Amino acid sequence: MNGTKQFNTILAAGLIIVGVLLRIIPHPPNVTPIAAIALLGGAYIGKKYLAFLIPLAALFLSDVLLNNTINKVYFTDSPGFVLWSPYMAFTYAAFLLMVLIGIVYLKKPSFFKNILGAVGASVLFFFVSNIGVWIMPGGYPETLGGLVTCLTAGLPFFRNTLVGNVVYVIVFFSAFSYIQKVYLSKNIARVNNS
């Protein structure tokens, strides 16, 4: 891995850690940097297995922390330590697809493409996670009407998800771009002064 690619991977990983911290601190419901973490990892982490692994590990570790503290009230059927819950499979499937959007669509990020990526990630997450809720036993009837009811019930959460994804994608990609330019300009100056 050359110096710039290595720097990009380290910078993206650092911003992903910041994203995890922002996910843990109090925030409005569903206004989190999850899509920014996935898209940034996909767009800038050079080795594809790391582009999936680093954001996925960050999501998992923050989930373990949240599921055993703030979100513990949602796990009444799991009185002990919550490492995994079946609903998480759909969240992680959507997350991995968001990383793939970052890899494929954001190879050359731009402000417009970043916004479209954030919107696409929001829509993708909405459908995958809500279809997951619909499929899970004990929830909605497994009929077309049940699916429509489930999707309708998820709409209030979609607005916050969309706002959070767009804002955090703008912030994270802008921060990445700024830090990268500062790093590259310092390296160019160092080479020119040598």
Tab-separated table of C-alpha atoms in Angstrom:
chain	number	residue	atom	x	y	z
A	1	MET	CA	0.000	0.000	0.000
A	2	ASN	CA	1.525	3.334	-0.975
A	3	GLY	CA	1.756	6.263	1.437
A	4	THR	CA	-1.389	8.060	0.246
A	5	LYS	CA	-3.532	4.913	0.289
A	6	GLN	CA	-2.190	4.028	3.726
A	7	PHE	CA	-2.924	7.550	4.964
A	8	ASN	CA	-6.455	7.361	3.475
A	9	THR	CA	-7.103	4.073	5.275
A	10	ILE	CA	-5.831	5.428	8.594
A	11	LEU	CA	-7.782	8.675	8.186
A	12	ALA	CA	-10.985	6.829	7.241
A	13	ALA	CA	-10.541	4.478	10.222
A	14	GLY	CA	-10.028	7.480	12.510
A	15	LEU	CA	-13.194	9.149	11.242
A	16	ILE	CA	-15.065	5.855	11.655
A	17	ILE	CA	-13.989	5.811	15.311
A	18	VAL	CA	-15.299	9.377	15.654
A	19	GLY	CA	-18.555	8.161	14.090
A	20	VAL	CA	-18.830	5.380	16.660
A	21	LEU	CA	-18.326	7.880	19.473
A	22	LEU	CA	-21.019	10.128	18.000
A	23	ARG	CA	-23.339	7.132	17.875
A	24	ILE	CA	-22.811	6.449	21.576
A	25	ILE	CA	-23.388	9.970	22.909
A	26	PRO	CA	-26.990	11.194	23.278
A	27	HIS	CA	-28.576	12.165	19.952
A	28	PRO	CA	-32.020	12.485	18.384
A	29	PRO	CA	-33.445	9.076	17.428
A	30	ASN	CA	-31.879	7.669	14.236
A	31	VAL	CA	-29.671	10.734	13.673
A	32	THR	CA	-26.394	8.844	13.616
A	33	PRO	CA	-23.341	8.584	11.345
A	34	ILE	CA	-23.980	4.942	10.378
A	35	ALA	CA	-24.250	5.629	6.637
A	36	ALA	CA	-21.263	7.989	6.783
A	37	ILE	CA	-19.189	5.238	8.413
A	38	ALA	CA	-20.182	2.696	5.765
A	39	LEU	CA	-19.869	4.992	2.747
A	40	LEU	CA	-16.578	6.508	3.913
A	41	GLY	CA	-15.077	3.085	4.549
A	42	GLY	CA	-16.185	1.889	1.126
A	43	ALA	CA	-14.969	5.005	-0.658
A	44	TYR	CA	-11.560	5.461	0.943
A	45	ILE	CA	-10.239	2.285	2.533
A	46	GLY	CA	-8.015	0.849	-0.170
A	47	LYS	CA	-8.128	-2.869	0.629
A	48	LYS	CA	-11.680	-4.044	0.042
A	49	TYR	CA	-11.721	-6.575	2.874
A	50	LEU	CA	-10.726	-3.748	5.261
A	51	ALA	CA	-13.369	-1.489	3.696
A	52	PHE	CA	-15.932	-3.977	4.990
A	53	LEU	CA	-14.137	-5.146	8.131
A	54	ILE	CA	-13.262	-1.806	9.772
A	55	PRO	CA	-16.746	-0.228	9.551
A	56	LEU	CA	-18.405	-3.548	10.426
A	57	ALA	CA	-16.211	-4.013	13.502
A	58	ALA	CA	-16.941	-0.439	14.575
A	59	LEU	CA	-20.695	-0.986	14.181
A	60	PHE	CA	-20.573	-4.294	16.059
A	61	LEU	CA	-18.549	-2.937	18.991
A	62	SER	CA	-20.837	0.071	19.350
A	63	ASP	CA	-23.885	-2.221	19.117
A	64	VAL	CA	-22.545	-4.447	21.902
A	65	LEU	CA	-21.999	-1.380	24.086
A	66	LEU	CA	-25.391	0.173	23.278
A	67	ASN	CA	-27.325	-3.108	23.540
A	68	ASN	CA	-25.998	-3.671	27.047
A	69	THR	CA	-26.543	-0.122	28.297
A	70	ILE	CA	-28.904	2.409	26.710
A	71	ASN	CA	-30.810	-0.082	24.507
A	72	LYS	CA	-31.004	-2.850	27.136
A	73	VAL	CA	-34.708	-2.029	27.664
A	74	TYR	CA	-35.399	-3.444	24.181
A	75	PHE	CA	-33.935	-6.840	25.091
A	76	THR	CA	-36.402	-8.015	27.722
A	77	ASP	CA	-36.087	-11.576	26.407
A	78	SER	CA	-32.281	-11.468	26.993
A	79	PRO	CA	-31.647	-10.801	30.680
A	80	GLY	CA	-27.880	-11.328	30.365
A	81	PHE	CA	-25.191	-9.873	28.143
A	82	VAL	CA	-26.478	-9.162	24.607
A	83	LEU	CA	-23.891	-9.963	21.962
A	84	TRP	CA	-26.296	-10.512	19.066
A	85	SER	CA	-29.998	-10.383	18.346
A	86	PRO	CA	-31.774	-11.730	15.244
A	87	TYR	CA	-33.027	-8.244	14.241
A	88	MET	CA	-29.415	-7.144	13.863
A	89	ALA	CA	-28.967	-9.393	10.803
A	90	PHE	CA	-31.051	-7.006	8.699
A	91	THR	CA	-29.252	-3.942	10.022
A	92	TYR	CA	-25.913	-5.518	9.166
A	93	ALA	CA	-27.094	-6.624	5.723
A	94	ALA	CA	-28.137	-3.031	4.965
A	95	PHE	CA	-24.846	-1.754	6.401
A	96	LEU	CA	-22.770	-4.067	4.191
A	97	LEU	CA	-24.757	-2.916	1.160
A	98	MET	CA	-23.979	0.696	2.143
A	99	VAL	CA	-20.252	-0.142	2.201
A	100	LEU	CA	-20.715	-1.598	-1.281
A	101	ILE	CA	-22.329	1.684	-2.410
A	102	GLY	CA	-19.223	3.454	-1.115
A	103	ILE	CA	-16.929	1.077	-3.002
A	104	VAL	CA	-18.815	1.135	-6.297
A	105	TYR	CA	-20.527	4.526	-6.477
A	106	LEU	CA	-18.148	6.748	-4.503
A	107	LYS	CA	-14.840	5.757	-6.090
A	108	LYS	CA	-14.472	9.434	-6.978
A	109	PRO	CA	-16.580	11.244	-4.390
A	110	SER	CA	-18.101	14.637	-5.088
A	111	PHE	CA	-20.558	16.693	-3.094
A	112	PHE	CA	-23.466	15.688	-5.351
A	113	LYS	CA	-22.501	12.002	-5.399
A	114	ASN	CA	-22.057	12.027	-1.615
A	115	ILE	CA	-25.577	13.421	-1.144
A	116	LEU	CA	-27.024	10.842	-3.548
A	117	GLY	CA	-25.084	8.130	-1.718
A	118	ALA	CA	-26.516	9.281	1.619
A	119	VAL	CA	-30.060	9.348	0.234
A	120	GLY	CA	-29.586	5.949	-1.417
A	121	ALA	CA	-28.176	4.505	1.818
A	122	SER	CA	-31.163	5.896	3.733
A	123	VAL	CA	-33.695	4.370	1.356
A	124	LEU	CA	-31.809	1.073	1.311
A	125	PHE	CA	-31.643	0.943	5.101
A	126	PHE	CA	-35.337	1.826	5.392
A	127	PHE	CA	-36.447	-1.024	3.155
A	128	VAL	CA	-34.018	-3.701	4.364
A	129	SER	CA	-34.565	-2.991	8.072
A	130	ASN	CA	-38.347	-2.692	7.785
A	131	ILE	CA	-38.677	-5.801	5.641
A	132	GLY	CA	-36.611	-7.494	8.348
A	133	VAL	CA	-39.095	-6.350	10.993
A	134	TRP	CA	-41.941	-7.598	8.809
A	135	ILE	CA	-40.286	-11.014	8.392
A	136	MET	CA	-39.505	-11.455	12.105
A	137	PRO	CA	-42.033	-13.658	13.908
A	138	GLY	CA	-44.596	-12.056	16.180
A	139	GLY	CA	-44.672	-8.733	14.392
A	140	TYR	CA	-46.686	-7.874	11.331
A	141	PRO	CA	-48.795	-10.334	9.305
A	142	GLU	CA	-46.779	-11.867	6.474
A	143	THR	CA	-49.093	-10.417	3.856
A	144	LEU	CA	-48.829	-7.496	1.467
A	145	GLY	CA	-51.027	-5.520	3.858
A	146	GLY	CA	-48.712	-6.407	6.744
A	147	LEU	CA	-45.715	-5.202	4.746
A	148	VAL	CA	-47.431	-1.919	3.882
A	149	THR	CA	-48.384	-1.423	7.550
A	150	CYS	CA	-44.801	-2.148	8.624
A	151	LEU	CA	-43.317	0.259	6.067
A	152	THR	CA	-45.851	2.931	7.048
A	153	ALA	CA	-44.948	2.504	10.738
A	154	GLY	CA	-41.275	2.995	9.815
A	155	LEU	CA	-41.808	6.292	7.965
A	156	PRO	CA	-41.402	8.562	11.035
A	157	PHE	CA	-37.965	7.019	11.624
A	158	PHE	CA	-36.976	7.475	7.985
A	159	ARG	CA	-37.001	11.283	8.206
A	160	ASN	CA	-34.436	11.321	11.028
A	161	THR	CA	-32.352	8.644	9.322
A	162	LEU	CA	-32.285	10.677	6.108
A	163	VAL	CA	-31.366	13.922	7.892
A	164	GLY	CA	-28.660	12.227	9.955
A	165	ASN	CA	-27.199	10.414	6.953
A	166	VAL	CA	-27.062	13.506	4.743
A	167	VAL	CA	-25.594	15.744	7.465
A	168	TYR	CA	-23.008	13.217	8.629
A	169	VAL	CA	-21.993	12.242	5.091
A	170	ILE	CA	-21.394	15.916	4.281
A	171	VAL	CA	-19.418	16.432	7.511
A	172	PHE	CA	-17.359	13.235	7.307
A	173	PHE	CA	-16.514	13.464	3.604
A	174	SER	CA	-15.700	17.178	3.962
A	175	ALA	CA	-13.477	16.479	6.975
A	176	PHE	CA	-11.755	13.665	5.088
A	177	SER	CA	-11.160	15.872	2.048
A	178	TYR	CA	-9.835	18.770	4.143
A	179	ILE	CA	-7.467	16.641	6.234
A	180	GLN	CA	-6.266	14.792	3.130
A	181	LYS	CA	-5.494	18.094	1.327
A	182	VAL	CA	-3.568	19.403	4.343
A	183	TYR	CA	-1.602	16.129	4.571
A	184	LEU	CA	-0.824	16.059	0.830
A	185	SER	CA	0.198	19.726	0.726
A	186	LYS	CA	2.559	19.218	3.688
A	187	ASN	CA	4.084	16.163	2.013
A	188	ILE	CA	4.542	18.024	-1.272
A	189	ALA	CA	6.156	20.945	0.595
A	190	ARG	CA	8.438	18.518	2.464
A	191	VAL	CA	9.509	16.856	-0.821
A	192	ASN	CA	10.108	20.229	-2.503
A	193	ASN	CA	12.216	21.427	0.436
A	194	SER	CA	14.352	18.255	0.444
